[in-house]
Amino acid sequence: MKTTRQGTRRTLHALLLAGAGLCIAGSAQAADPMVKACAKDGQFVIGFSQANNAEPYRQHVNDELTAAAKAVPGFALQIADGAGNVNTQTSQVDNFITQKVDLLLISPFEAAPLTPAVKRAMDAGIPVIELDRKTVGDPGKDYTAFIGGDNYKIALEAGKYTAKTLLPDGGEAAVLEGLPSSTPAVERLNGFKDGVKENAKIQVVAEQAADWVPDKAQTAFAAMLQAHPDIKVLYASNDMMAAGALLAAKGAGKQVKIIGTDGLPGPAGGIEAVAKGDWAATFTYPTGAKEAIEMSKKILLDCATSVEPTVTVETTAITAENAKQLMGK
Amino acid sequence: MSEQKISVTASPAVPAAAPRHRDPLALVVRFQSLIGLVVVAIGGIIFSPRRHGQILFLDPDNIANIVRAVSETGIIAIGMTFVIITAGIDLSVGAVLGLSSVVTASMMISGGFGLIPTILAVLIMGVVFGAIQGTISTRFRLEPFIVTLAGLQAARGLALVVSGNQYINISYGDGPGLAPPVFAILGERLFNNTVPVATIVFIVFAAIATIVLNTTRFGRYVFAVGGNERAARISGVPVSMVKISVYAITGFASALAGIVHAGQFNFGSANDGMGYELTAIAAVVIGGTSLFGGAGSMVGTVAGTIMLGALANILQLNNITPAMQLLATAAIIVLAAVLQSLVRRREGLGR
């Protein structure tokens, strides 16, 4: 007797559960978690495919990501270095897919070449958050989300700052470009040139590529100062080149207002150079690392059903006014 | 010693690498990269992460990743093997890959050329570029190191000029400004989505190169020139022609790798292929080809190439830092070079 009652009860339970399950399934079309295996207390592996560890800025991204991931108990972060080579980076993304990482973070070295690899990850059910650089397609569709700064806008800000604050009465300006034909180099060059157009009395008299590195920047800027002794402002497309340019200006005994880009922290970083009064300004290029780990938490731990497809992290102008207080951060 | 040299060149059909002393060490060197590949593979299996009892390293997808990733440097290393057997070196290969990828992309996208004319033009360009370097080197008795170093700069410069300092994306479709969709096959896999097309190009090229090196008169000439140039000249080997040809072959290989690169990544950039020359030289040396010339093996080069790829793969699967990867590669190169030098000493070739 007892047993049959229990049996009926069990059947009822089962029916109820099944019904509930059906209801959930029915309404879940729009509200499935993005990752089925998500769990508050789960253990997750996040693969980060970095474009090129040789760039100090990218090392800084790695450091921030590592720190942010360490703060989350269930997260293990693996970083692969693409070494500035689209073929290497593609194979590393494929390796992450083989490993079935729970989430892929990527800063593609170039957009089009890494697009197929990102598609393979998405097809394998791995969410892909793109950091700092995008592949071809739309966030939210071809990849999960993009988090990063806007190279063009950051350089545009630097150009406007030059037009309004550094050279209000006009004069000669120069630009040091990154690695020619690489996406960020092109975007930053165009952004700065569009920004200084606000002041018709400023002429950009020289542009040279220095491949992001300080020694080439020093050589290039020394030559520029020979040819154009009246250069008042130099826009360097990254902090490293700004550091090289400063050496050239000192060597030539010239007072040039130097603007960097990236705003790297720490000794020999851009923030310190501005605080010391060596440069006029640097414009930070935020890593988005904290935001990326936050988003990973939402997807993997909180079982989010959707995330913001584009998160633009804003640049901060670091000038003589705020550099000292930002030093310790 | 002198006897030996004469015997090598008098019968160039016998490559100097053939161990005539039955020296076990010489045998090891002959097959060192194959042995190395087996060792790395066994290591890969032992240290591979496992999922549900499956060995990830042996996963068909993983094997496909490995052989796809090495196909470009592999194609270049095959050309480089010819050059190094003649005791030469070609540093321009990576830059020629970049130039070829840019020319491939711009001919199809902005030039409106079809697939076949584009591929032919790029391959011819590679051959001409290499032949020019070979000619300058032989005509003016210049070190190939210097000539191809200049060639590297020239190729990068030309690539920037052709591309107008911009990277070129390849979009597919029918019409002006689009590449024929069939070109994208270079980024895909055949045979039920298992074998990467880039790898097929690599293996076919390797097979042809092996036949040329080991069975043709030209192949014998290549060994003869590297073994002893003077003796080769005296015994009627057209030394200049052989030297110019090997640089033309390397140029062809770099152009082929550039086409594969453009098709795999839908992209051409002057910056592509940076550092490939060193990866290729490493693969050739690990493969048992002597930088002093006169001895080498194409199969060794292929095994050396795949070994380096497998090593990178297993280190990443285990989340070991890139620093360790570089150090491991360095150790393998040194080991390969030391083995070779031991054998040369035993054979009384000095150095």
XYZ file of C-alpha atoms in Angstrom:
680
model
C 0.000 0.000 0.000
C 2.611 2.352 1.163
C 4.729 1.490 -1.775
C 2.037 2.167 -4.305
C 1.344 5.511 -2.690
C 4.992 6.331 -2.873
C 4.964 5.161 -6.425
C 2.085 7.450 -7.339
C 3.764 10.283 -5.559
C 6.928 9.640 -7.493
C 5.062 9.552 -10.745
C 3.355 12.810 -9.865
C 6.687 14.330 -8.988
C 8.141 13.159 -12.231
C 5.191 14.509 -14.157
C 5.399 17.832 -12.378
C 9.114 18.067 -12.995
C 8.688 17.127 -16.629
C 5.956 19.722 -16.960
C 8.104 22.347 -15.343
C 10.914 21.308 -17.587
C 8.714 21.682 -20.635
C 7.595 25.101 -19.478
C 11.188 26.182 -19.013
C 12.174 24.758 -22.370
C 9.224 26.508 -23.966
C 10.052 29.896 -22.537
C 13.812 29.399 -22.813
C 14.066 30.118 -26.492
C 15.110 33.659 -25.676
C 16.594 33.028 -22.257
C 19.039 30.142 -22.504
C 22.290 30.854 -20.725
C 25.037 31.582 -23.263
C 27.132 28.738 -21.878
C 25.210 25.604 -20.857
C 27.840 24.522 -18.331
C 27.719 27.830 -16.469
C 27.643 27.602 -12.692
C 28.238 29.898 -9.736
C 30.893 27.627 -8.258
C 32.261 26.062 -11.472
C 35.873 25.768 -12.590
C 36.498 27.445 -15.937
C 39.450 27.769 -18.301
C 39.710 31.029 -20.226
C 42.089 31.101 -23.172
C 43.571 34.451 -24.138
C 45.082 34.675 -27.601
C 47.380 37.693 -27.440
C 48.630 39.321 -30.639
C 52.217 40.010 -29.647
C 53.805 39.887 -26.194
C 56.819 41.811 -27.480
C 54.855 45.075 -27.297
C 55.026 46.604 -23.791
C 51.393 47.662 -24.011
C 50.318 44.058 -24.596
C 52.421 42.847 -21.698
C 50.518 45.405 -19.617
C 47.231 43.906 -20.888
C 48.468 40.421 -19.907
C 49.352 41.662 -16.412
C 45.965 43.297 -15.878
C 44.077 40.260 -17.209
C 46.099 37.902 -15.025
C 45.398 40.021 -11.956
C 41.676 40.313 -12.738
C 41.332 36.564 -13.408
C 43.232 35.673 -10.211
C 40.583 37.511 -8.220
C 37.934 35.062 -9.453
C 38.313 31.692 -7.654
C 36.888 29.530 -10.445
C 38.895 31.060 -13.295
C 42.124 29.708 -14.788
C 43.611 31.975 -17.473
C 45.885 30.633 -20.200
C 47.755 33.144 -22.357
C 49.168 32.262 -25.785
C 51.505 34.668 -27.570
C 50.864 35.061 -31.279
C 54.246 36.767 -31.638
C 52.937 39.213 -34.227
C 52.238 36.435 -36.705
C 48.727 35.689 -37.965
C 49.627 32.092 -38.763
C 50.941 31.404 -35.252
C 47.953 33.119 -33.689
C 45.516 31.116 -35.817
C 47.095 27.842 -34.733
C 46.942 28.930 -31.089
C 43.223 29.690 -31.356
C 42.775 26.252 -32.937
C 44.656 24.745 -30.002
C 42.308 26.481 -27.561
C 39.380 25.025 -29.500
C 40.998 21.569 -29.298
C 41.322 22.054 -25.542
C 37.672 23.124 -25.426
C 38.362 26.192 -23.280
C 35.183 27.608 -21.757
C 35.700 31.094 -23.152
C 38.070 32.675 -25.645
C 39.512 36.154 -25.266
C 41.407 37.408 -28.284
C 43.296 40.478 -29.461
C 43.667 39.604 -33.130
C 46.959 40.779 -34.661
C 45.028 41.615 -37.823
C 41.297 41.472 -38.507
C 40.649 39.440 -41.663
C 43.233 36.697 -41.079
C 41.872 35.773 -37.636
C 38.218 35.880 -38.698
C 37.975 32.200 -39.744
C 39.593 31.045 -36.487
C 37.107 33.095 -34.431
C 34.265 31.609 -36.459
C 35.553 28.103 -35.698
C 35.542 28.916 -31.975
C 31.985 30.262 -32.123
C 30.856 27.205 -34.112
C 32.381 25.019 -31.396
C 30.137 26.776 -28.859
C 32.935 28.803 -27.257
C 31.980 32.442 -26.525
C 34.525 34.876 -27.979
C 35.261 38.265 -26.423
C 37.485 40.408 -28.614
C 39.782 42.767 -26.799
C 41.291 45.957 -28.257
C 41.073 44.756 -31.864
C 38.203 43.309 -33.863
C 37.875 40.629 -36.493
C 35.562 41.063 -39.478
C 31.842 40.911 -38.709
C 29.440 42.155 -36.071
C 29.751 41.800 -32.317
C 26.803 39.864 -30.935
C 26.579 37.852 -34.137
C 29.960 36.800 -35.550
C 31.583 36.977 -32.131
C 30.143 37.478 -28.662
C 31.378 40.954 -27.811
C 34.029 43.596 -28.390
C 35.708 45.449 -25.548
C 38.276 48.098 -26.289
C 39.216 51.632 -27.035
C 38.830 53.435 -30.305
C 42.213 54.167 -31.850
C 40.875 56.776 -34.207
C 38.979 58.621 -31.467
C 41.940 58.596 -29.081
C 44.225 60.094 -31.710
C 41.479 62.548 -32.659
C 41.391 63.719 -29.021
C 45.165 64.175 -29.117
C 44.808 66.205 -32.309
C 42.102 68.405 -30.812
C 44.152 68.908 -27.645
C 47.044 70.047 -29.855
C 44.776 72.419 -31.792
C 43.170 73.980 -28.720
C 45.639 73.779 -25.857
C 49.185 73.099 -27.044
C 49.317 75.196 -30.209
C 46.393 77.642 -30.100
C 48.388 80.144 -32.161
C 49.390 77.558 -34.760
C 52.791 76.232 -35.792
C 54.476 73.105 -37.017
C 53.584 69.615 -35.814
C 54.987 66.189 -36.659
C 53.789 62.584 -36.351
C 55.584 59.330 -35.601
C 53.560 56.465 -37.020
C 53.581 52.855 -35.845
C 54.223 49.881 -38.091
C 53.061 51.013 -41.539
C 50.039 49.172 -42.910
C 49.055 47.805 -39.500
C 45.515 48.750 -38.464
C 46.243 50.748 -35.289
C 49.030 52.681 -37.009
C 46.737 53.777 -39.812
C 43.854 54.658 -37.441
C 46.002 56.698 -35.063
C 47.706 58.597 -37.867
C 44.402 59.525 -39.493
C 42.792 60.416 -36.158
C 45.507 62.869 -35.172
C 45.570 64.529 -38.574
C 41.797 64.972 -38.511
C 41.975 66.382 -34.975
C 44.522 69.127 -35.715
C 42.423 70.266 -38.688
C 40.354 72.194 -36.114
C 43.111 74.788 -36.126
C 43.937 75.962 -39.641
C 47.172 77.572 -38.456
C 48.767 74.194 -37.619
C 50.701 72.408 -40.344
C 51.735 68.769 -40.035
C 55.158 69.101 -41.661
C 56.501 65.598 -41.236
C 55.270 62.028 -40.813
C 57.601 59.095 -40.345
C 57.001 55.462 -39.448
C 59.025 54.160 -36.492
C 57.388 50.731 -36.120
C 56.320 51.379 -32.485
C 59.906 51.125 -31.196
C 61.923 53.807 -29.349
C 65.251 53.506 -31.173
C 63.716 54.007 -34.603
C 61.671 56.892 -33.166
C 64.800 58.619 -31.884
C 66.493 58.358 -35.279
C 63.418 59.458 -37.198
C 62.663 62.413 -34.960
C 66.294 63.569 -34.964
C 66.117 63.682 -38.760
C 62.789 65.522 -38.632
C 64.250 68.173 -36.340
C 67.162 68.611 -38.738
C 64.781 69.209 -41.612
C 62.175 71.207 -39.655
C 63.841 72.992 -36.727
C 60.565 74.755 -35.853
C 58.543 71.676 -34.931
C 56.606 72.594 -31.769
C 54.538 69.455 -31.182
C 55.233 65.807 -31.842
C 52.458 63.233 -31.766
C 53.873 59.757 -31.118
C 51.461 56.904 -31.858
C 52.608 55.056 -28.727
C 54.511 55.771 -25.492
C 57.605 53.870 -26.585
C 58.103 56.112 -29.604
C 57.432 59.200 -27.480
C 60.285 58.094 -25.197
C 62.601 57.778 -28.180
C 61.523 61.142 -29.527
C 62.299 62.809 -26.204
C 65.920 61.615 -26.496
C 66.134 63.108 -29.981
C 64.690 66.444 -28.799
C 67.132 66.570 -25.884
C 69.993 65.724 -28.217
C 69.034 68.565 -30.516
C 68.562 70.910 -27.525
C 64.979 71.640 -28.534
C 61.868 72.195 -26.457
C 59.249 70.105 -28.194
C 55.852 69.329 -26.712
C 55.560 65.550 -26.996
C 52.297 63.618 -26.882
C 52.330 59.886 -26.263
C 49.624 57.255 -26.635
C 48.797 54.291 -24.340
C 49.493 55.944 -20.953
C 51.409 52.978 -19.606
C 51.817 52.885 -15.823
C 54.981 52.202 -13.883
C 58.515 53.473 -14.213
C 59.442 54.557 -17.745
C 55.730 54.563 -18.592
C 53.925 57.490 -20.157
C 52.157 58.635 -17.001
C 55.453 59.144 -15.207
C 56.966 60.971 -18.185
C 54.115 63.486 -18.091
C 54.335 63.810 -14.298
C 58.044 64.595 -14.597
C 57.274 67.236 -17.199
C 59.137 65.436 -19.996
C 56.069 65.167 -22.207
C 53.106 67.484 -22.580
C 50.533 64.682 -22.461
C 49.698 61.084 -23.145
C 46.321 59.619 -23.976
C 45.547 56.341 -22.255
C 44.522 53.364 -24.281
C 42.594 51.404 -21.642
C 43.139 47.668 -21.734
C 39.564 46.651 -21.024
C 40.974 43.753 -18.990
C 38.730 44.336 -15.971
C 35.695 44.685 -18.214
C 36.620 41.474 -20.053
C 36.871 39.423 -16.858
C 33.615 41.009 -15.582
C 31.897 39.924 -18.785
C 33.424 36.444 -18.499
C 31.965 36.218 -14.979
C 28.544 37.189 -16.283
C 28.697 34.496 -18.966
C 30.301 31.649 -16.997
C 29.266 32.239 -13.383
C 26.023 34.221 -13.600
C 24.626 32.266 -16.570
C 23.865 35.455 -18.482
C 21.521 35.007 -21.409
C 23.044 37.918 -23.278
C 25.775 40.527 -22.870
C 26.432 43.989 -24.249
C 27.930 43.380 -27.708
C 30.165 46.463 -27.713
C 31.864 47.991 -24.698
C 33.974 51.021 -25.571
C 36.441 51.961 -22.871
C 37.080 55.681 -22.850
C 40.492 57.307 -23.099
C 41.775 59.636 -20.406
C 43.929 62.596 -21.295
C 46.923 62.549 -18.976
C 48.321 66.041 -18.672
C 50.439 68.018 -16.219
C 47.257 68.613 -14.153
C 46.374 64.972 -13.379
C 49.527 62.943 -14.033
C 50.885 63.120 -10.477
C 47.693 61.851 -8.861
C 47.386 59.022 -11.402
C 50.979 57.862 -10.860
C 50.189 55.532 -7.984
C 47.226 53.893 -9.695
C 91.106 13.449 -46.873
C 91.810 14.752 -50.340
C 90.993 11.320 -51.649
C 87.648 11.583 -50.081
C 86.863 14.896 -51.693
C 87.716 13.544 -55.086
C 85.596 10.497 -54.560
C 82.665 12.669 -53.545
C 82.800 14.805 -56.619
C 83.867 12.167 -59.068
C 80.670 10.328 -58.350
C 78.292 13.094 -57.384
C 75.529 10.509 -57.501
C 76.649 9.530 -54.037
C 75.732 12.364 -51.713
C 78.373 13.144 -49.161
C 75.785 12.389 -46.499
C 75.876 8.705 -47.304
C 77.714 7.064 -44.452
C 80.438 4.931 -45.892
C 82.023 4.097 -42.569
C 78.862 2.630 -41.157
C 79.362 5.151 -38.412
C 76.338 4.748 -36.139
C 76.536 8.437 -35.292
C 76.345 9.323 -38.968
C 73.219 7.225 -39.225
C 71.735 9.086 -36.284
C 72.492 12.414 -37.947
C 70.998 11.244 -41.200
C 67.741 10.510 -39.503
C 68.045 12.954 -36.634
C 64.939 14.955 -37.439
C 62.862 11.815 -37.937
C 64.155 10.532 -34.609
C 63.419 13.962 -33.138
C 59.918 13.919 -34.576
C 59.268 10.511 -33.049
C 60.648 11.683 -29.694
C 58.476 14.820 -29.737
C 55.445 12.756 -30.761
C 56.005 10.275 -27.932
C 56.513 13.191 -25.541
C 53.366 14.754 -26.921
C 51.377 11.596 -26.237
C 52.825 11.205 -22.729
C 52.341 14.818 -21.700
C 49.132 15.454 -23.591
C 46.164 16.692 -21.622
C 43.333 14.168 -21.727
C 39.605 14.626 -21.944
C 37.278 11.694 -21.257
C 40.298 9.413 -21.676
C 40.997 10.878 -25.122
C 44.558 12.028 -25.815
C 44.137 15.579 -27.099
C 47.511 15.600 -28.852
C 46.377 12.763 -31.145
C 42.969 14.296 -31.840
C 42.610 14.465 -35.654
C 41.740 18.144 -35.383
C 44.907 18.741 -33.392
C 47.092 16.906 -35.914
C 45.434 19.019 -38.620
C 46.265 22.186 -36.625
C 49.917 21.176 -36.400
C 50.431 20.386 -40.074
C 48.430 23.410 -41.199
C 50.411 25.802 -39.040
C 53.771 24.644 -40.410
C 52.801 24.533 -44.083
C 54.026 28.038 -44.971
C 57.394 27.799 -43.245
C 57.625 24.217 -44.522
C 57.267 25.275 -48.165
C 59.978 27.881 -47.596
C 62.239 25.407 -45.791
C 62.073 23.051 -48.792
C 63.439 25.780 -51.068
C 65.971 26.736 -48.402
C 67.251 23.133 -48.319
C 68.488 23.429 -51.922
C 70.274 26.687 -51.131
C 71.883 25.440 -47.924
C 73.132 22.231 -49.615
C 75.077 24.492 -51.997
C 76.547 26.143 -48.873
C 74.488 29.267 -49.512
C 71.787 30.997 -47.481
C 68.683 33.008 -48.397
C 67.490 35.588 -45.884
C 64.930 37.168 -48.218
C 62.351 34.369 -48.025
C 60.042 35.846 -45.375
C 60.014 39.230 -47.066
C 59.300 37.622 -50.447
C 56.369 35.817 -48.801
C 55.048 39.211 -47.639
C 55.590 40.755 -51.070
C 53.878 37.802 -52.760
C 50.876 37.952 -50.428
C 50.494 41.674 -51.171
C 50.848 41.234 -54.944
C 48.414 38.291 -54.904
C 45.833 40.329 -52.994
C 46.221 43.545 -54.974
C 46.204 41.838 -58.390
C 42.918 40.128 -57.636
C 41.261 42.920 -55.646
C 42.344 46.164 -57.303
C 43.868 44.789 -60.504
C 40.878 42.714 -61.532
C 43.082 39.815 -62.647
C 41.792 36.256 -62.602
C 43.085 33.509 -60.381
C 45.378 31.719 -62.849
C 47.115 34.859 -64.215
C 47.613 36.106 -60.651
C 49.167 32.861 -59.422
C 51.405 32.563 -62.481
C 52.540 36.175 -62.217
C 53.378 35.852 -58.513
C 55.290 32.593 -59.011
C 57.251 34.113 -61.909
C 57.967 37.162 -59.775
C 59.356 34.916 -57.038
C 61.545 33.026 -59.518
C 62.848 36.261 -61.027
C 63.507 37.784 -57.617
C 65.487 34.731 -56.563
C 67.354 34.471 -59.868
C 68.407 38.125 -59.621
C 69.828 37.480 -56.149
C 71.625 34.349 -57.367
C 73.028 36.180 -60.381
C 74.334 39.108 -58.327
C 75.871 36.699 -55.861
C 77.674 34.575 -58.478
C 78.551 37.353 -60.932
C 80.115 39.649 -58.332
C 81.372 36.851 -56.070
C 79.377 38.268 -53.172
C 78.376 36.396 -50.047
C 74.772 35.244 -50.474
C 74.228 36.349 -46.868
C 74.787 39.971 -47.902
C 72.943 39.782 -51.197
C 69.832 38.194 -49.707
C 69.953 40.563 -46.740
C 69.625 43.364 -49.292
C 66.939 41.290 -51.017
C 64.994 41.130 -47.741
C 64.976 44.934 -47.483
C 64.109 45.302 -51.161
C 61.173 42.880 -50.945
C 59.716 44.591 -47.851
C 60.121 47.976 -49.518
C 58.464 46.794 -52.725
C 55.633 45.269 -50.695
C 54.984 48.615 -48.982
C 55.050 50.402 -52.356
C 52.659 47.907 -53.979
C 50.258 48.045 -51.042
C 50.517 51.814 -50.538
C 51.422 51.201 -46.864
C 48.031 49.566 -46.329
C 47.096 45.958 -45.698
C 44.816 44.468 -48.331
C 41.796 42.395 -47.378
C 40.616 39.779 -49.831
C 36.856 39.562 -50.209
C 35.302 36.875 -52.351
C 32.597 36.983 -54.931
C 31.926 37.588 -58.593
C 32.703 41.028 -59.928
C 35.256 43.803 -59.824
C 37.225 44.148 -56.614
C 36.451 40.582 -55.552
C 38.543 37.450 -55.668
C 37.174 34.195 -57.111
C 35.718 32.174 -54.206
C 37.716 29.092 -55.232
C 40.870 30.814 -53.929
C 39.533 30.551 -50.371
C 39.960 26.776 -50.586
C 43.537 27.302 -49.374
C 42.100 27.986 -45.937
C 39.900 24.890 -45.910
C 40.256 21.156 -45.381
C 39.596 18.405 -47.894
C 38.696 14.729 -47.529
C 35.732 15.051 -45.237
C 37.139 18.162 -43.558
C 40.309 16.466 -42.319
C 43.376 17.454 -44.368
C 44.172 21.193 -44.649
C 44.674 22.286 -48.263
C 47.743 24.311 -47.236
C 49.301 21.067 -45.983
C 48.521 19.301 -49.258
C 50.394 22.056 -51.131
C 53.311 21.640 -48.728
C 53.470 17.849 -49.062
C 53.103 17.847 -52.867
C 55.861 20.460 -53.142
C 58.022 18.429 -50.750
C 57.512 15.267 -52.826
C 58.499 17.009 -56.061
C 61.537 18.579 -54.376
C 62.623 15.220 -52.953
C 62.481 13.620 -56.406
C 64.410 16.529 -57.951
C 67.096 16.476 -55.268
C 67.567 12.711 -55.080
C 67.050 11.416 -58.610
C 67.914 14.097 -61.156
C 71.192 15.286 -62.545
C 70.396 18.758 -61.228
C 70.075 17.289 -57.740
C 73.504 15.704 -58.038
C 74.909 19.026 -59.231
C 73.468 20.736 -56.156
C 75.304 18.302 -53.872
C 78.471 18.585 -55.945
C 78.553 22.388 -55.808
C 78.094 22.351 -52.060
C 80.568 19.531 -51.514
C 83.480 21.083 -53.335
C 82.872 23.939 -55.722
C 86.270 23.846 -57.397
C 86.154 20.130 -57.998
C 82.637 20.467 -59.333
C 83.709 23.188 -61.742
C 86.647 21.072 -62.976
C 84.448 18.066 -63.534
C 82.147 20.091 -65.753
C 79.287 21.047 -63.418
C 77.729 24.364 -64.531
C 78.295 25.921 -61.114
C 76.879 29.399 -61.809
C 73.748 27.965 -63.378
C 73.209 25.666 -60.401
C 73.677 28.493 -57.913
C 71.323 30.838 -59.739
C 68.775 28.007 -59.983
C 68.690 27.242 -56.264
C 67.919 30.894 -55.446
C 65.250 30.859 -58.141
C 63.783 27.741 -56.492
C 63.774 29.454 -53.098
C 62.121 32.511 -54.667
C 59.505 30.208 -56.195
C 58.942 28.525 -52.821
C 58.551 31.875 -51.048
C 56.084 33.069 -53.680
C 54.128 29.814 -53.363
C 54.066 30.237 -49.582
C 52.860 33.831 -50.088
C 49.983 32.638 -52.275
C 49.063 29.994 -49.684
C 49.258 32.695 -47.002
C 46.957 35.072 -48.887
C 44.444 32.282 -49.526
C 44.539 30.993 -45.950
C 44.141 34.387 -44.321
C 42.234 36.396 -46.972
C 44.812 39.050 -46.531
C 48.012 40.546 -47.842
C 50.358 42.679 -45.778
C 53.915 43.858 -46.193
C 54.575 42.741 -42.631
C 53.681 39.103 -43.189
C 56.320 36.410 -43.029
C 58.610 38.336 -40.690
C 61.137 35.994 -39.153
C 60.148 33.050 -41.358
C 63.684 32.873 -42.745
C 65.000 31.900 -39.321
C 62.272 29.333 -38.689
C 63.018 27.800 -42.090
C 66.778 27.718 -41.480
C 66.136 26.089 -38.101
C 63.970 23.401 -39.718
C 66.624 22.723 -42.381
C 69.458 22.451 -39.856
C 67.416 20.231 -37.540
C 66.669 18.155 -40.626
C 70.335 17.267 -40.897
C 71.375 19.559 -43.734
C 74.829 20.990 -43.164
C 75.351 24.749 -43.352
C 78.773 23.923 -44.841
C 77.003 22.456 -47.852
C 77.316 19.192 -49.681
C 75.035 17.161 -47.434
C 71.377 17.282 -46.670
C 68.017 15.655 -46.934
C 64.605 16.869 -48.014
C 62.756 14.309 -45.898
C 64.799 15.561 -42.950
C 63.648 19.111 -43.607
C 59.991 18.048 -43.710
C 60.382 16.108 -40.465
C 62.232 19.027 -38.861
C 59.456 21.416 -39.849
C 56.703 19.197 -38.454
C 58.729 18.528 -35.321
C 58.991 22.244 -34.511
C 55.243 22.598 -35.063
C 54.434 19.610 -32.854
C 56.715 20.964 -30.149
C 54.973 24.357 -30.162
C 51.616 22.583 -30.066
C 52.285 20.296 -27.112
C 53.816 23.155 -25.124
C 50.720 25.276 -25.660
C 48.314 22.448 -24.879
C 50.108 22.206 -21.531
C 50.029 25.981 -21.094
C 53.816 26.281 -21.014
C 55.099 29.789 -21.630
C 56.398 30.949 -25.007
C 59.751 31.522 -23.308
C 60.140 27.772 -22.748
C 59.207 27.169 -26.372
C 62.046 29.406 -27.556
C 64.509 27.784 -25.168
C 63.462 24.287 -26.235
C 63.864 25.207 -29.905
C 67.287 26.685 -29.155
C 68.382 23.494 -27.418
C 67.216 21.359 -30.348
C 69.072 23.524 -32.892
C 72.287 23.355 -30.874
C 71.928 19.594 -30.440
C 71.409 19.108 -34.181
C 74.420 21.269 -35.023
C 76.658 19.524 -32.486
C 75.720 16.089 -33.846
C 76.559 17.211 -37.364
C 79.897 18.646 -36.386
C 80.828 15.431 -34.564
C 80.151 13.411 -37.694
C 82.111 15.805 -39.888
C 85.057 15.482 -37.546
C 84.876 11.702 -37.569
C 84.809 11.705 -41.340
C 87.928 13.831 -41.243
C 86.323 16.794 -42.934
C 87.575 19.166 -40.263
C 85.217 21.890 -39.066
